[in-house]
PDB file of C-alpha atoms in Angstrom:
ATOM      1  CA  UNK A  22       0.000   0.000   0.000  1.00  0.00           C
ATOM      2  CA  UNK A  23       0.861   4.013  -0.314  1.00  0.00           C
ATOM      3  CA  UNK A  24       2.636   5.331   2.026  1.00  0.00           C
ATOM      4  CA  UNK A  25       2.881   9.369   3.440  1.00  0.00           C
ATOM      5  CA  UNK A  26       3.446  11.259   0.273  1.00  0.00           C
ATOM      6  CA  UNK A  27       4.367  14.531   0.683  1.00  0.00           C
ATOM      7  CA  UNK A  28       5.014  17.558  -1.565  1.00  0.00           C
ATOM      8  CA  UNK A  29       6.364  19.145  -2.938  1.00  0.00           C
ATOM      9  CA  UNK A  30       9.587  17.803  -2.571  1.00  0.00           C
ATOM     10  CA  UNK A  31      11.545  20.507  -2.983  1.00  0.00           C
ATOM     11  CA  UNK A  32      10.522  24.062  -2.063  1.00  0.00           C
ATOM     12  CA  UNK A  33      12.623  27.187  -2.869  1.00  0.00           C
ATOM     13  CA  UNK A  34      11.091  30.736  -1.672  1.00  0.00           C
ATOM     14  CA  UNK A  35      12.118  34.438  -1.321  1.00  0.00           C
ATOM     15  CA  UNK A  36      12.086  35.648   2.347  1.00  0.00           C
ATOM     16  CA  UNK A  37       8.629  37.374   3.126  1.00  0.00           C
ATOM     17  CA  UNK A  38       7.115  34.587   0.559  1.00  0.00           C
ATOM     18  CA  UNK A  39       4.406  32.614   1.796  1.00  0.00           C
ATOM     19  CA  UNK A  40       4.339  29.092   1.526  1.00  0.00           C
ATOM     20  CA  UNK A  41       1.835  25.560   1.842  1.00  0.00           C
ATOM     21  CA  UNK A  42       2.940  22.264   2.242  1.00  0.00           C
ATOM     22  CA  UNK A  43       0.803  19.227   1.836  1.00  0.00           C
ATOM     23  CA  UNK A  44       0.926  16.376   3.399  1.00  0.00           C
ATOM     24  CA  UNK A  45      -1.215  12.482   2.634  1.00  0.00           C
ATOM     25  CA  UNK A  46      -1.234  10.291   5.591  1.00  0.00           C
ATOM     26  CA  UNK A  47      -1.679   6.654   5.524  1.00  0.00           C
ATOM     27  CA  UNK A  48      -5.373   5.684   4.455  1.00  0.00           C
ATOM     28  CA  UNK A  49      -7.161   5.325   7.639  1.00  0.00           C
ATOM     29  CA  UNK A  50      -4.389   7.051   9.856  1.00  0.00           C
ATOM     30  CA  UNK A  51      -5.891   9.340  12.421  1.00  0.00           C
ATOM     31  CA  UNK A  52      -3.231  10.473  13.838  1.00  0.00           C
ATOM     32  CA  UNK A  53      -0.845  12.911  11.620  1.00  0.00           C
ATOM     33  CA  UNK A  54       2.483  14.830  13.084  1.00  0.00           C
ATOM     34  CA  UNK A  55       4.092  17.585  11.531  1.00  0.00           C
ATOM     35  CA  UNK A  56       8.138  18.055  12.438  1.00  0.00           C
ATOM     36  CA  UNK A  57      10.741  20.147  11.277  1.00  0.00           C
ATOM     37  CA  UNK A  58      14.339  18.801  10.700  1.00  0.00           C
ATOM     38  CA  UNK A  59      16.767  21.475  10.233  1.00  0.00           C
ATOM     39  CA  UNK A  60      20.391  20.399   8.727  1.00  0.00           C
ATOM     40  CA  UNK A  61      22.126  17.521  10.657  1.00  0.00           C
ATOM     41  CA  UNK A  62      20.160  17.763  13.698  1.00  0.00           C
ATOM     42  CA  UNK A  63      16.658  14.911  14.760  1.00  0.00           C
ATOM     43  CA  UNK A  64      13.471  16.222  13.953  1.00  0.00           C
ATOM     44  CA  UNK A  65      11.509  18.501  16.327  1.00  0.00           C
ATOM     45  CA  UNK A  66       7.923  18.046  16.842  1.00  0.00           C
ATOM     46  CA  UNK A  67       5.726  20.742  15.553  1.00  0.00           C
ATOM     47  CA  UNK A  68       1.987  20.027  15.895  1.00  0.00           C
ATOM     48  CA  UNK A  69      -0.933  17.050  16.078  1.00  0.00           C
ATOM     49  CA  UNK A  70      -3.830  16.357  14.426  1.00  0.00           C
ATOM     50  CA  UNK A  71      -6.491  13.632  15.640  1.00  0.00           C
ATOM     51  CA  UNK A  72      -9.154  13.715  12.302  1.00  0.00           C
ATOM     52  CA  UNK A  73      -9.474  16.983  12.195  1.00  0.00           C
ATOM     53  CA  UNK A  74      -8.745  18.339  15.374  1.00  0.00           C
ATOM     54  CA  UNK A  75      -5.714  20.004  16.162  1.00  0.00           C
ATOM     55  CA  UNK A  76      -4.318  18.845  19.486  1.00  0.00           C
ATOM     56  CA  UNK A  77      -1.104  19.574  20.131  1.00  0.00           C
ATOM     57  CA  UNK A  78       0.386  22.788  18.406  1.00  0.00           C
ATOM     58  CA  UNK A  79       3.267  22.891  21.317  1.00  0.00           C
ATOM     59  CA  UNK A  80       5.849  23.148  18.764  1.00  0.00           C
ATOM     60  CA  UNK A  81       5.385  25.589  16.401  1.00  0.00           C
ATOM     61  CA  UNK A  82       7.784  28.121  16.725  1.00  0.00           C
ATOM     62  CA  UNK A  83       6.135  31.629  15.867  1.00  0.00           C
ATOM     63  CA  UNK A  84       2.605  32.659  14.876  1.00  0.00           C
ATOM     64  CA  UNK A  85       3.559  32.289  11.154  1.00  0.00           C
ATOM     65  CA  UNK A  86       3.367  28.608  11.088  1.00  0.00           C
ATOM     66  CA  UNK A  87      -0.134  27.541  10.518  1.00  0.00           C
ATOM     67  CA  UNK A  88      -1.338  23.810   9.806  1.00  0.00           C
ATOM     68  CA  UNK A  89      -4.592  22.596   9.098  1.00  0.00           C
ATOM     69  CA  UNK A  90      -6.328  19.271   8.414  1.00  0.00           C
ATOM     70  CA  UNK A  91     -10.036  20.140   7.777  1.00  0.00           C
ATOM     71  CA  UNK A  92     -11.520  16.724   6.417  1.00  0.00           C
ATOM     72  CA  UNK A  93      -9.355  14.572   8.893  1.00  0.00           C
ATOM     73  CA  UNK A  94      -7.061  13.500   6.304  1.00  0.00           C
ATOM     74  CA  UNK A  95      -4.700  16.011   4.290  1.00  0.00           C
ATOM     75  CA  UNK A  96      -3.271  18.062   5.850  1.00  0.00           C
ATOM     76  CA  UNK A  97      -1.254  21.388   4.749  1.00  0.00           C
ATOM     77  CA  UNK A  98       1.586  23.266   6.615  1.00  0.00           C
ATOM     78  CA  UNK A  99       1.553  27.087   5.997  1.00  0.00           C
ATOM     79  CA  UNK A 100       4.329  29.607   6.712  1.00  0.00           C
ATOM     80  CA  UNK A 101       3.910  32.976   6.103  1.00  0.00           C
ATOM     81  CA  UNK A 102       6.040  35.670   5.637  1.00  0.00           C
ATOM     82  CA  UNK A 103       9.275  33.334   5.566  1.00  0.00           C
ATOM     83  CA  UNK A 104      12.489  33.661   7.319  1.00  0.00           C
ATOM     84  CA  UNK A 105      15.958  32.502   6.188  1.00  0.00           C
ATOM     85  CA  UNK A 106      15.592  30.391   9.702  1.00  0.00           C
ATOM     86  CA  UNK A 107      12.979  28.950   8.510  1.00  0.00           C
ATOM     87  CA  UNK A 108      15.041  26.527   5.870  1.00  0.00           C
ATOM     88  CA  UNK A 109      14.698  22.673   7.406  1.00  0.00           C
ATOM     89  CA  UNK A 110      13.287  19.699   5.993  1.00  0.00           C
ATOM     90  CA  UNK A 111       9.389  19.565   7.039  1.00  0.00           C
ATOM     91  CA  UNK A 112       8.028  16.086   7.329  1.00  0.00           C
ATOM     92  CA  UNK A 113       4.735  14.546   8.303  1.00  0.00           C
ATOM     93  CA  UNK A 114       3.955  11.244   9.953  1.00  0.00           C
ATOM     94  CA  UNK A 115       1.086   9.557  10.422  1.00  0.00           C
ATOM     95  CA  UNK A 116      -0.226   6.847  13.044  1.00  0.00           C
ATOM     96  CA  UNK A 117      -3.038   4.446  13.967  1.00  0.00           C
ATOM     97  CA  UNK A 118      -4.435   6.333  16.932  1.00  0.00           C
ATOM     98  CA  UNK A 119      -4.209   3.389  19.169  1.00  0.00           C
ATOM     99  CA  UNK A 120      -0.536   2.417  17.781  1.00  0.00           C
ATOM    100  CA  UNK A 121       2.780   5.197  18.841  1.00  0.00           C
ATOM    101  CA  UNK A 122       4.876   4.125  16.166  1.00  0.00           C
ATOM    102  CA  UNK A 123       4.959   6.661  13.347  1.00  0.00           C
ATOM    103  CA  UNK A 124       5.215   6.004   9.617  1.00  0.00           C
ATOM    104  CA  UNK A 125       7.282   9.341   7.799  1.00  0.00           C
ATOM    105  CA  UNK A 126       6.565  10.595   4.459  1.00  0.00           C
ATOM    106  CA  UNK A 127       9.921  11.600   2.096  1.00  0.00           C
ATOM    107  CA  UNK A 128       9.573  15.358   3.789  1.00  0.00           C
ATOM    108  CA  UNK A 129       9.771  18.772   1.768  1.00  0.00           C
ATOM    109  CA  UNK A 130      13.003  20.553   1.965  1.00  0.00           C
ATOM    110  CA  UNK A 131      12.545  24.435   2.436  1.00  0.00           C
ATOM    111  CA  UNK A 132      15.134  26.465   1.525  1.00  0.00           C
ATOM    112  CA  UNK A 133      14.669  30.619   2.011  1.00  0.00           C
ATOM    113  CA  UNK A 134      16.801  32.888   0.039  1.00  0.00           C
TER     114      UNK A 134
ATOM    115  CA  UNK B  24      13.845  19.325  31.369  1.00  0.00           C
ATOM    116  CA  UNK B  25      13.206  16.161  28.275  1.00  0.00           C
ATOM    117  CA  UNK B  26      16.907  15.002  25.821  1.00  0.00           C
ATOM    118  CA  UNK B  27      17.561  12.209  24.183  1.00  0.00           C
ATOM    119  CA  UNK B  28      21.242  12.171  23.007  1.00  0.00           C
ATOM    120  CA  UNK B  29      23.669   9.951  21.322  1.00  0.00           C
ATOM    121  CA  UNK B  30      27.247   8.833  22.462  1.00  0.00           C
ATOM    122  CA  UNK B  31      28.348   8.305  18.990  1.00  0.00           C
ATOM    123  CA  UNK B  32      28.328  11.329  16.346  1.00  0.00           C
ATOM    124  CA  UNK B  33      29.785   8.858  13.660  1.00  0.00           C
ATOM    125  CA  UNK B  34      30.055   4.703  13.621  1.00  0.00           C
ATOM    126  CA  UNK B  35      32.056   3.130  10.872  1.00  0.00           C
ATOM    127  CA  UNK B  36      32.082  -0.249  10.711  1.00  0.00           C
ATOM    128  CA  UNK B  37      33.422  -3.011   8.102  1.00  0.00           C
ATOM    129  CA  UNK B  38      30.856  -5.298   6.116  1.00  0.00           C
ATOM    130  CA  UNK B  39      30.213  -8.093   8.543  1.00  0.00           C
ATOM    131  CA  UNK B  40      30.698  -6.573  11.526  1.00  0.00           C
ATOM    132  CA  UNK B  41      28.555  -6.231  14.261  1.00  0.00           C
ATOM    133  CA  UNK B  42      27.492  -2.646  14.785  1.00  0.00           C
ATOM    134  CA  UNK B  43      26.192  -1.076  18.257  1.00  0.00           C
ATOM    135  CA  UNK B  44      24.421   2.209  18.314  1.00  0.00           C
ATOM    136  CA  UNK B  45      23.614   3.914  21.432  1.00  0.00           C
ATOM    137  CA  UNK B  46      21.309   6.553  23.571  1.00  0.00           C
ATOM    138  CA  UNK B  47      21.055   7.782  26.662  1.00  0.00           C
ATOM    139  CA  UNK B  48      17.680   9.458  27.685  1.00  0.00           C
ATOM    140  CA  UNK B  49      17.300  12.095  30.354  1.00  0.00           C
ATOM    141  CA  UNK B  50      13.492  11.487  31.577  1.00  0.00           C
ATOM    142  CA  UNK B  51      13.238   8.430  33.888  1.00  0.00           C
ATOM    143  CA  UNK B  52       9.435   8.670  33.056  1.00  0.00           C
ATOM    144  CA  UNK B  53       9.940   7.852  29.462  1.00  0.00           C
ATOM    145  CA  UNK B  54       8.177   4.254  28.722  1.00  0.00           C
ATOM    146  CA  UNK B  55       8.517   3.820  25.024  1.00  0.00           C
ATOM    147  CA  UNK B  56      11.441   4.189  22.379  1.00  0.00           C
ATOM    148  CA  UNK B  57      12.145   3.527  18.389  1.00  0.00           C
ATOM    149  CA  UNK B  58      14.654   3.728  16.297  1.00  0.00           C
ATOM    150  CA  UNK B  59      14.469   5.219  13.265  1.00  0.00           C
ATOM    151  CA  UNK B  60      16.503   4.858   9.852  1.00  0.00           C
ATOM    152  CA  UNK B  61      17.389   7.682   7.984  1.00  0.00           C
ATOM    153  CA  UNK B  62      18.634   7.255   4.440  1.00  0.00           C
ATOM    154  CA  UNK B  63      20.135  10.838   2.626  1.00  0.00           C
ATOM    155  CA  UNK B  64      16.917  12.662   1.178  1.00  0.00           C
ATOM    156  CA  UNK B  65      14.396  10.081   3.004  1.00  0.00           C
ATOM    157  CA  UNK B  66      11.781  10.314   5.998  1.00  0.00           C
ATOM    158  CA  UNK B  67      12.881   8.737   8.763  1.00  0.00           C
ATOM    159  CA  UNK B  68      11.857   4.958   8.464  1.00  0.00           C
ATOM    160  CA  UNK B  69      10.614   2.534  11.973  1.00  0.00           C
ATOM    161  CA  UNK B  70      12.821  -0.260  12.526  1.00  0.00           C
ATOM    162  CA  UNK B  71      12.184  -1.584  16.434  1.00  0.00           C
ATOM    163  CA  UNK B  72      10.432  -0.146  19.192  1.00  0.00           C
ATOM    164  CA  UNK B  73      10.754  -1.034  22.671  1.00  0.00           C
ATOM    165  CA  UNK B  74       8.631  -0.225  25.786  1.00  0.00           C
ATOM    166  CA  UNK B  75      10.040   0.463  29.461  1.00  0.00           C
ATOM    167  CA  UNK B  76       8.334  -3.121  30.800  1.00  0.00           C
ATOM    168  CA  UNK B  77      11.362  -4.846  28.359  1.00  0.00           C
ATOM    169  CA  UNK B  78      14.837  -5.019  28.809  1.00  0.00           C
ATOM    170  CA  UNK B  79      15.706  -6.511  24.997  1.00  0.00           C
ATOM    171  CA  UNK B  80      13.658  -7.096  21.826  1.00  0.00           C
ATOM    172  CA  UNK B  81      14.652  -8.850  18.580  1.00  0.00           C
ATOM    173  CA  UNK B  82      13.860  -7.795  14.913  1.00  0.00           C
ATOM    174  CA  UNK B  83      15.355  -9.198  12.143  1.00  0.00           C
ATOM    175  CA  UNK B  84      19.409  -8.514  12.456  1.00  0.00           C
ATOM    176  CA  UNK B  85      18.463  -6.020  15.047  1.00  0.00           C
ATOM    177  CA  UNK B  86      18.456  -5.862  18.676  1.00  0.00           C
ATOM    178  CA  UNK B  87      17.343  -3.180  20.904  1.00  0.00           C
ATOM    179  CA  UNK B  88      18.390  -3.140  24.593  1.00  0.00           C
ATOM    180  CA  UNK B  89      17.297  -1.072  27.213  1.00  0.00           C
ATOM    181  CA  UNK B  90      19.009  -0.398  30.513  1.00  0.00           C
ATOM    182  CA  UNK B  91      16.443   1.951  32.574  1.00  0.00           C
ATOM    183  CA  UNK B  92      18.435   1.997  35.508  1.00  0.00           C
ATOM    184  CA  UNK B  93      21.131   4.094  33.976  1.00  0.00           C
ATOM    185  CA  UNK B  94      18.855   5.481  31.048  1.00  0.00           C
ATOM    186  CA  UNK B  95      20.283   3.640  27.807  1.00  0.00           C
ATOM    187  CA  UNK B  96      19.429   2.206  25.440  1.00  0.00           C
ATOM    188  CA  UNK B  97      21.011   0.880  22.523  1.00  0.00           C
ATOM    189  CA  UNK B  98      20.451  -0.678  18.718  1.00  0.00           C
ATOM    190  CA  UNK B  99      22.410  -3.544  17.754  1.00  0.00           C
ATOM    191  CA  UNK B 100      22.750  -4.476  13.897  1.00  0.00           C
ATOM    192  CA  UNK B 101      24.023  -8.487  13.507  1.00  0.00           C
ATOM    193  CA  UNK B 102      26.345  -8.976  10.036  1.00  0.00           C
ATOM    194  CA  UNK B 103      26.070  -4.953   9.097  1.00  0.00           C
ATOM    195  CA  UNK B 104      25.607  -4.474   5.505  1.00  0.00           C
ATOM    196  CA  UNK B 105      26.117  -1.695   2.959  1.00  0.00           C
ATOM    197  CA  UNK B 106      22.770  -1.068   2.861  1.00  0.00           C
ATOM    198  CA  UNK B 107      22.344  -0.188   6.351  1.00  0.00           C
ATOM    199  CA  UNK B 108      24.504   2.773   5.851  1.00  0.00           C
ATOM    200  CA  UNK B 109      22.385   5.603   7.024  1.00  0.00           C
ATOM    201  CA  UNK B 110      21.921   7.900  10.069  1.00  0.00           C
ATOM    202  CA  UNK B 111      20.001   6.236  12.727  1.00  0.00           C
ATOM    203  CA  UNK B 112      17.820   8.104  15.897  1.00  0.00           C
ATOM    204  CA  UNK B 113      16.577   7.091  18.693  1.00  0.00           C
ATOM    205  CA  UNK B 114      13.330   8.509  19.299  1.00  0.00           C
ATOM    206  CA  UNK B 115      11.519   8.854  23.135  1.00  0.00           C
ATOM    207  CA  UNK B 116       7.639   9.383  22.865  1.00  0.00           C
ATOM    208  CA  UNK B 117       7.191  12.611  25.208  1.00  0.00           C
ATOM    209  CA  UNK B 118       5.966  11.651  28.540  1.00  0.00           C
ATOM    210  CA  UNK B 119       4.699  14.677  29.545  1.00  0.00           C
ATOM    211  CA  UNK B 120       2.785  14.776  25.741  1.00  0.00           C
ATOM    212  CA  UNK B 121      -0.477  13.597  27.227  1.00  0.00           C
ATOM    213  CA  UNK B 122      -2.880  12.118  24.341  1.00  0.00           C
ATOM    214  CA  UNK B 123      -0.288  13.415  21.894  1.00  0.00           C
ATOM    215  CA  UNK B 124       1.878  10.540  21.402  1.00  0.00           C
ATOM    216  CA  UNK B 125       4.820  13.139  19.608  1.00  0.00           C
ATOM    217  CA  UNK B 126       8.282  11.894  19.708  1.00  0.00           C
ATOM    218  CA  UNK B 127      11.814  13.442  20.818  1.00  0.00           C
ATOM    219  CA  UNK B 128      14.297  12.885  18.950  1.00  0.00           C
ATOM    220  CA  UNK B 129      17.952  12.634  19.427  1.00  0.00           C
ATOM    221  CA  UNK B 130      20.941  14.082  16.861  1.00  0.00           C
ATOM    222  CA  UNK B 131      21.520  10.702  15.332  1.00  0.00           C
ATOM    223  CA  UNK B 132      24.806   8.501  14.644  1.00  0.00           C
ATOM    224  CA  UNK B 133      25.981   8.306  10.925  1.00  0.00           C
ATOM    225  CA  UNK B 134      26.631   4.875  10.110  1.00  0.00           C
ATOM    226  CA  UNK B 135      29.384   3.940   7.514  1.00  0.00           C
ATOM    227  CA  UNK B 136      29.548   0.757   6.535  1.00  0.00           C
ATOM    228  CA  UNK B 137      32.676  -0.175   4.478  1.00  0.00           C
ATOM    229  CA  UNK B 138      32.784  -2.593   1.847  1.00  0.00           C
TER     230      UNK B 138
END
């Protein structure tokens, strides 16, 4: 079966652009993670979604990160107004709600100029 | 406050050999673990998983032990192959996360296999 597909892939913006990142769990994965993996370091969590209901947005670092999930299974990861710290690789994992073990998608890599 | 960290930046091994990978873990509430694979330009991909109640599970040329008394835990990889090159994590699921069952990561250990 398909796994997490995520795109696009690669991602190349202007500072100040805005940008959307999509994200396709597992079929019949409730539980979806967003993290951000910046250049030789683990990733870092940045938010949870159970369906459609954002549970956990602990981890996103300023009020220009925005995710969403509205029909409880893609989901999208917006940053607005972008900043040169804001180059990582953003990946999304998804999980049975009942299971902890998370199944990664390829990731995007953002790089701001 | 939460870390999970790695002794070992960089692990190169020859083609054969047995490799150990290890992590320490700062939260003695912490009850569940994986390890991760991470090939260059890949998601991070589940090999074993381990919860605080074991002290060593078995996958298939892998072996994950955990030592909770000192906080370690460690991934061993039986006959390493070139393929297993890669940079591997442990991962801690956040005990303070509540129903979010997010993970902390560590840096990672490069793996080099040579041929």
């Amino acid at each position: 079966g398909a796994g997490v597909s995520q795109s696009p892939r690669y991602k190349v913006a202007k500072r100040g652009q805005d940008v959307a990142l999509r994200c396709d769990p597992i079929s019949g994965h409730v539980s979806l993670f967003w993290y951000q993996q910046a250049l030789g370091q683990g990733p870092e969590f940045l938010t949870y979604f159970q369906n459609e209901a954002q549970l956990d947005k602990s981890g996103l670092p300023s009020d220009r990160f925005f995710a969403e999930r509205p029909e409880g299974s893609v989901s999208t990861l917006k940053i607005q107004r972008t900043q040169q710290e804001d180059s990582a690789v953003y990946l999304c994992a998804s999980s049975l709600r009942t299971r902890v073990e998370q199944f990664f998608g390829p990731g995007t890599r953002l790089t701001v100029l | 406050g939460e870390s999970v960290g790695l002794h070992l930046p960089t692990l190169s091994v020859q083609e054969g050999d047995n490799s150990i990978i290890n992590c320490a873990y700062s939260n003695s509430a912490s009850d569940y673990f994986i390890w991760y694979k991470q090939e260059s330009g890949k998601g991070p991909q589940f090999i074993i998983d381990i919860r605080s109640n074991m002290d060593k599970r078995q996958g298939q040329r892998v072996t994950v032990l955990l030592n909770k008394t000192v906080k370690h835990l460690s991934l061993q990889i039986a006959a390493t192959q070139p393929g297993d090159s890669a940079v591997y994590f442990c991962a801690e699921k956040s005990p303070g996360g509540g129903a979010t069952n997010k993970l902390i990561f560590g840096t990672g250990t490069l793996l080099a296999v040579q041929p």
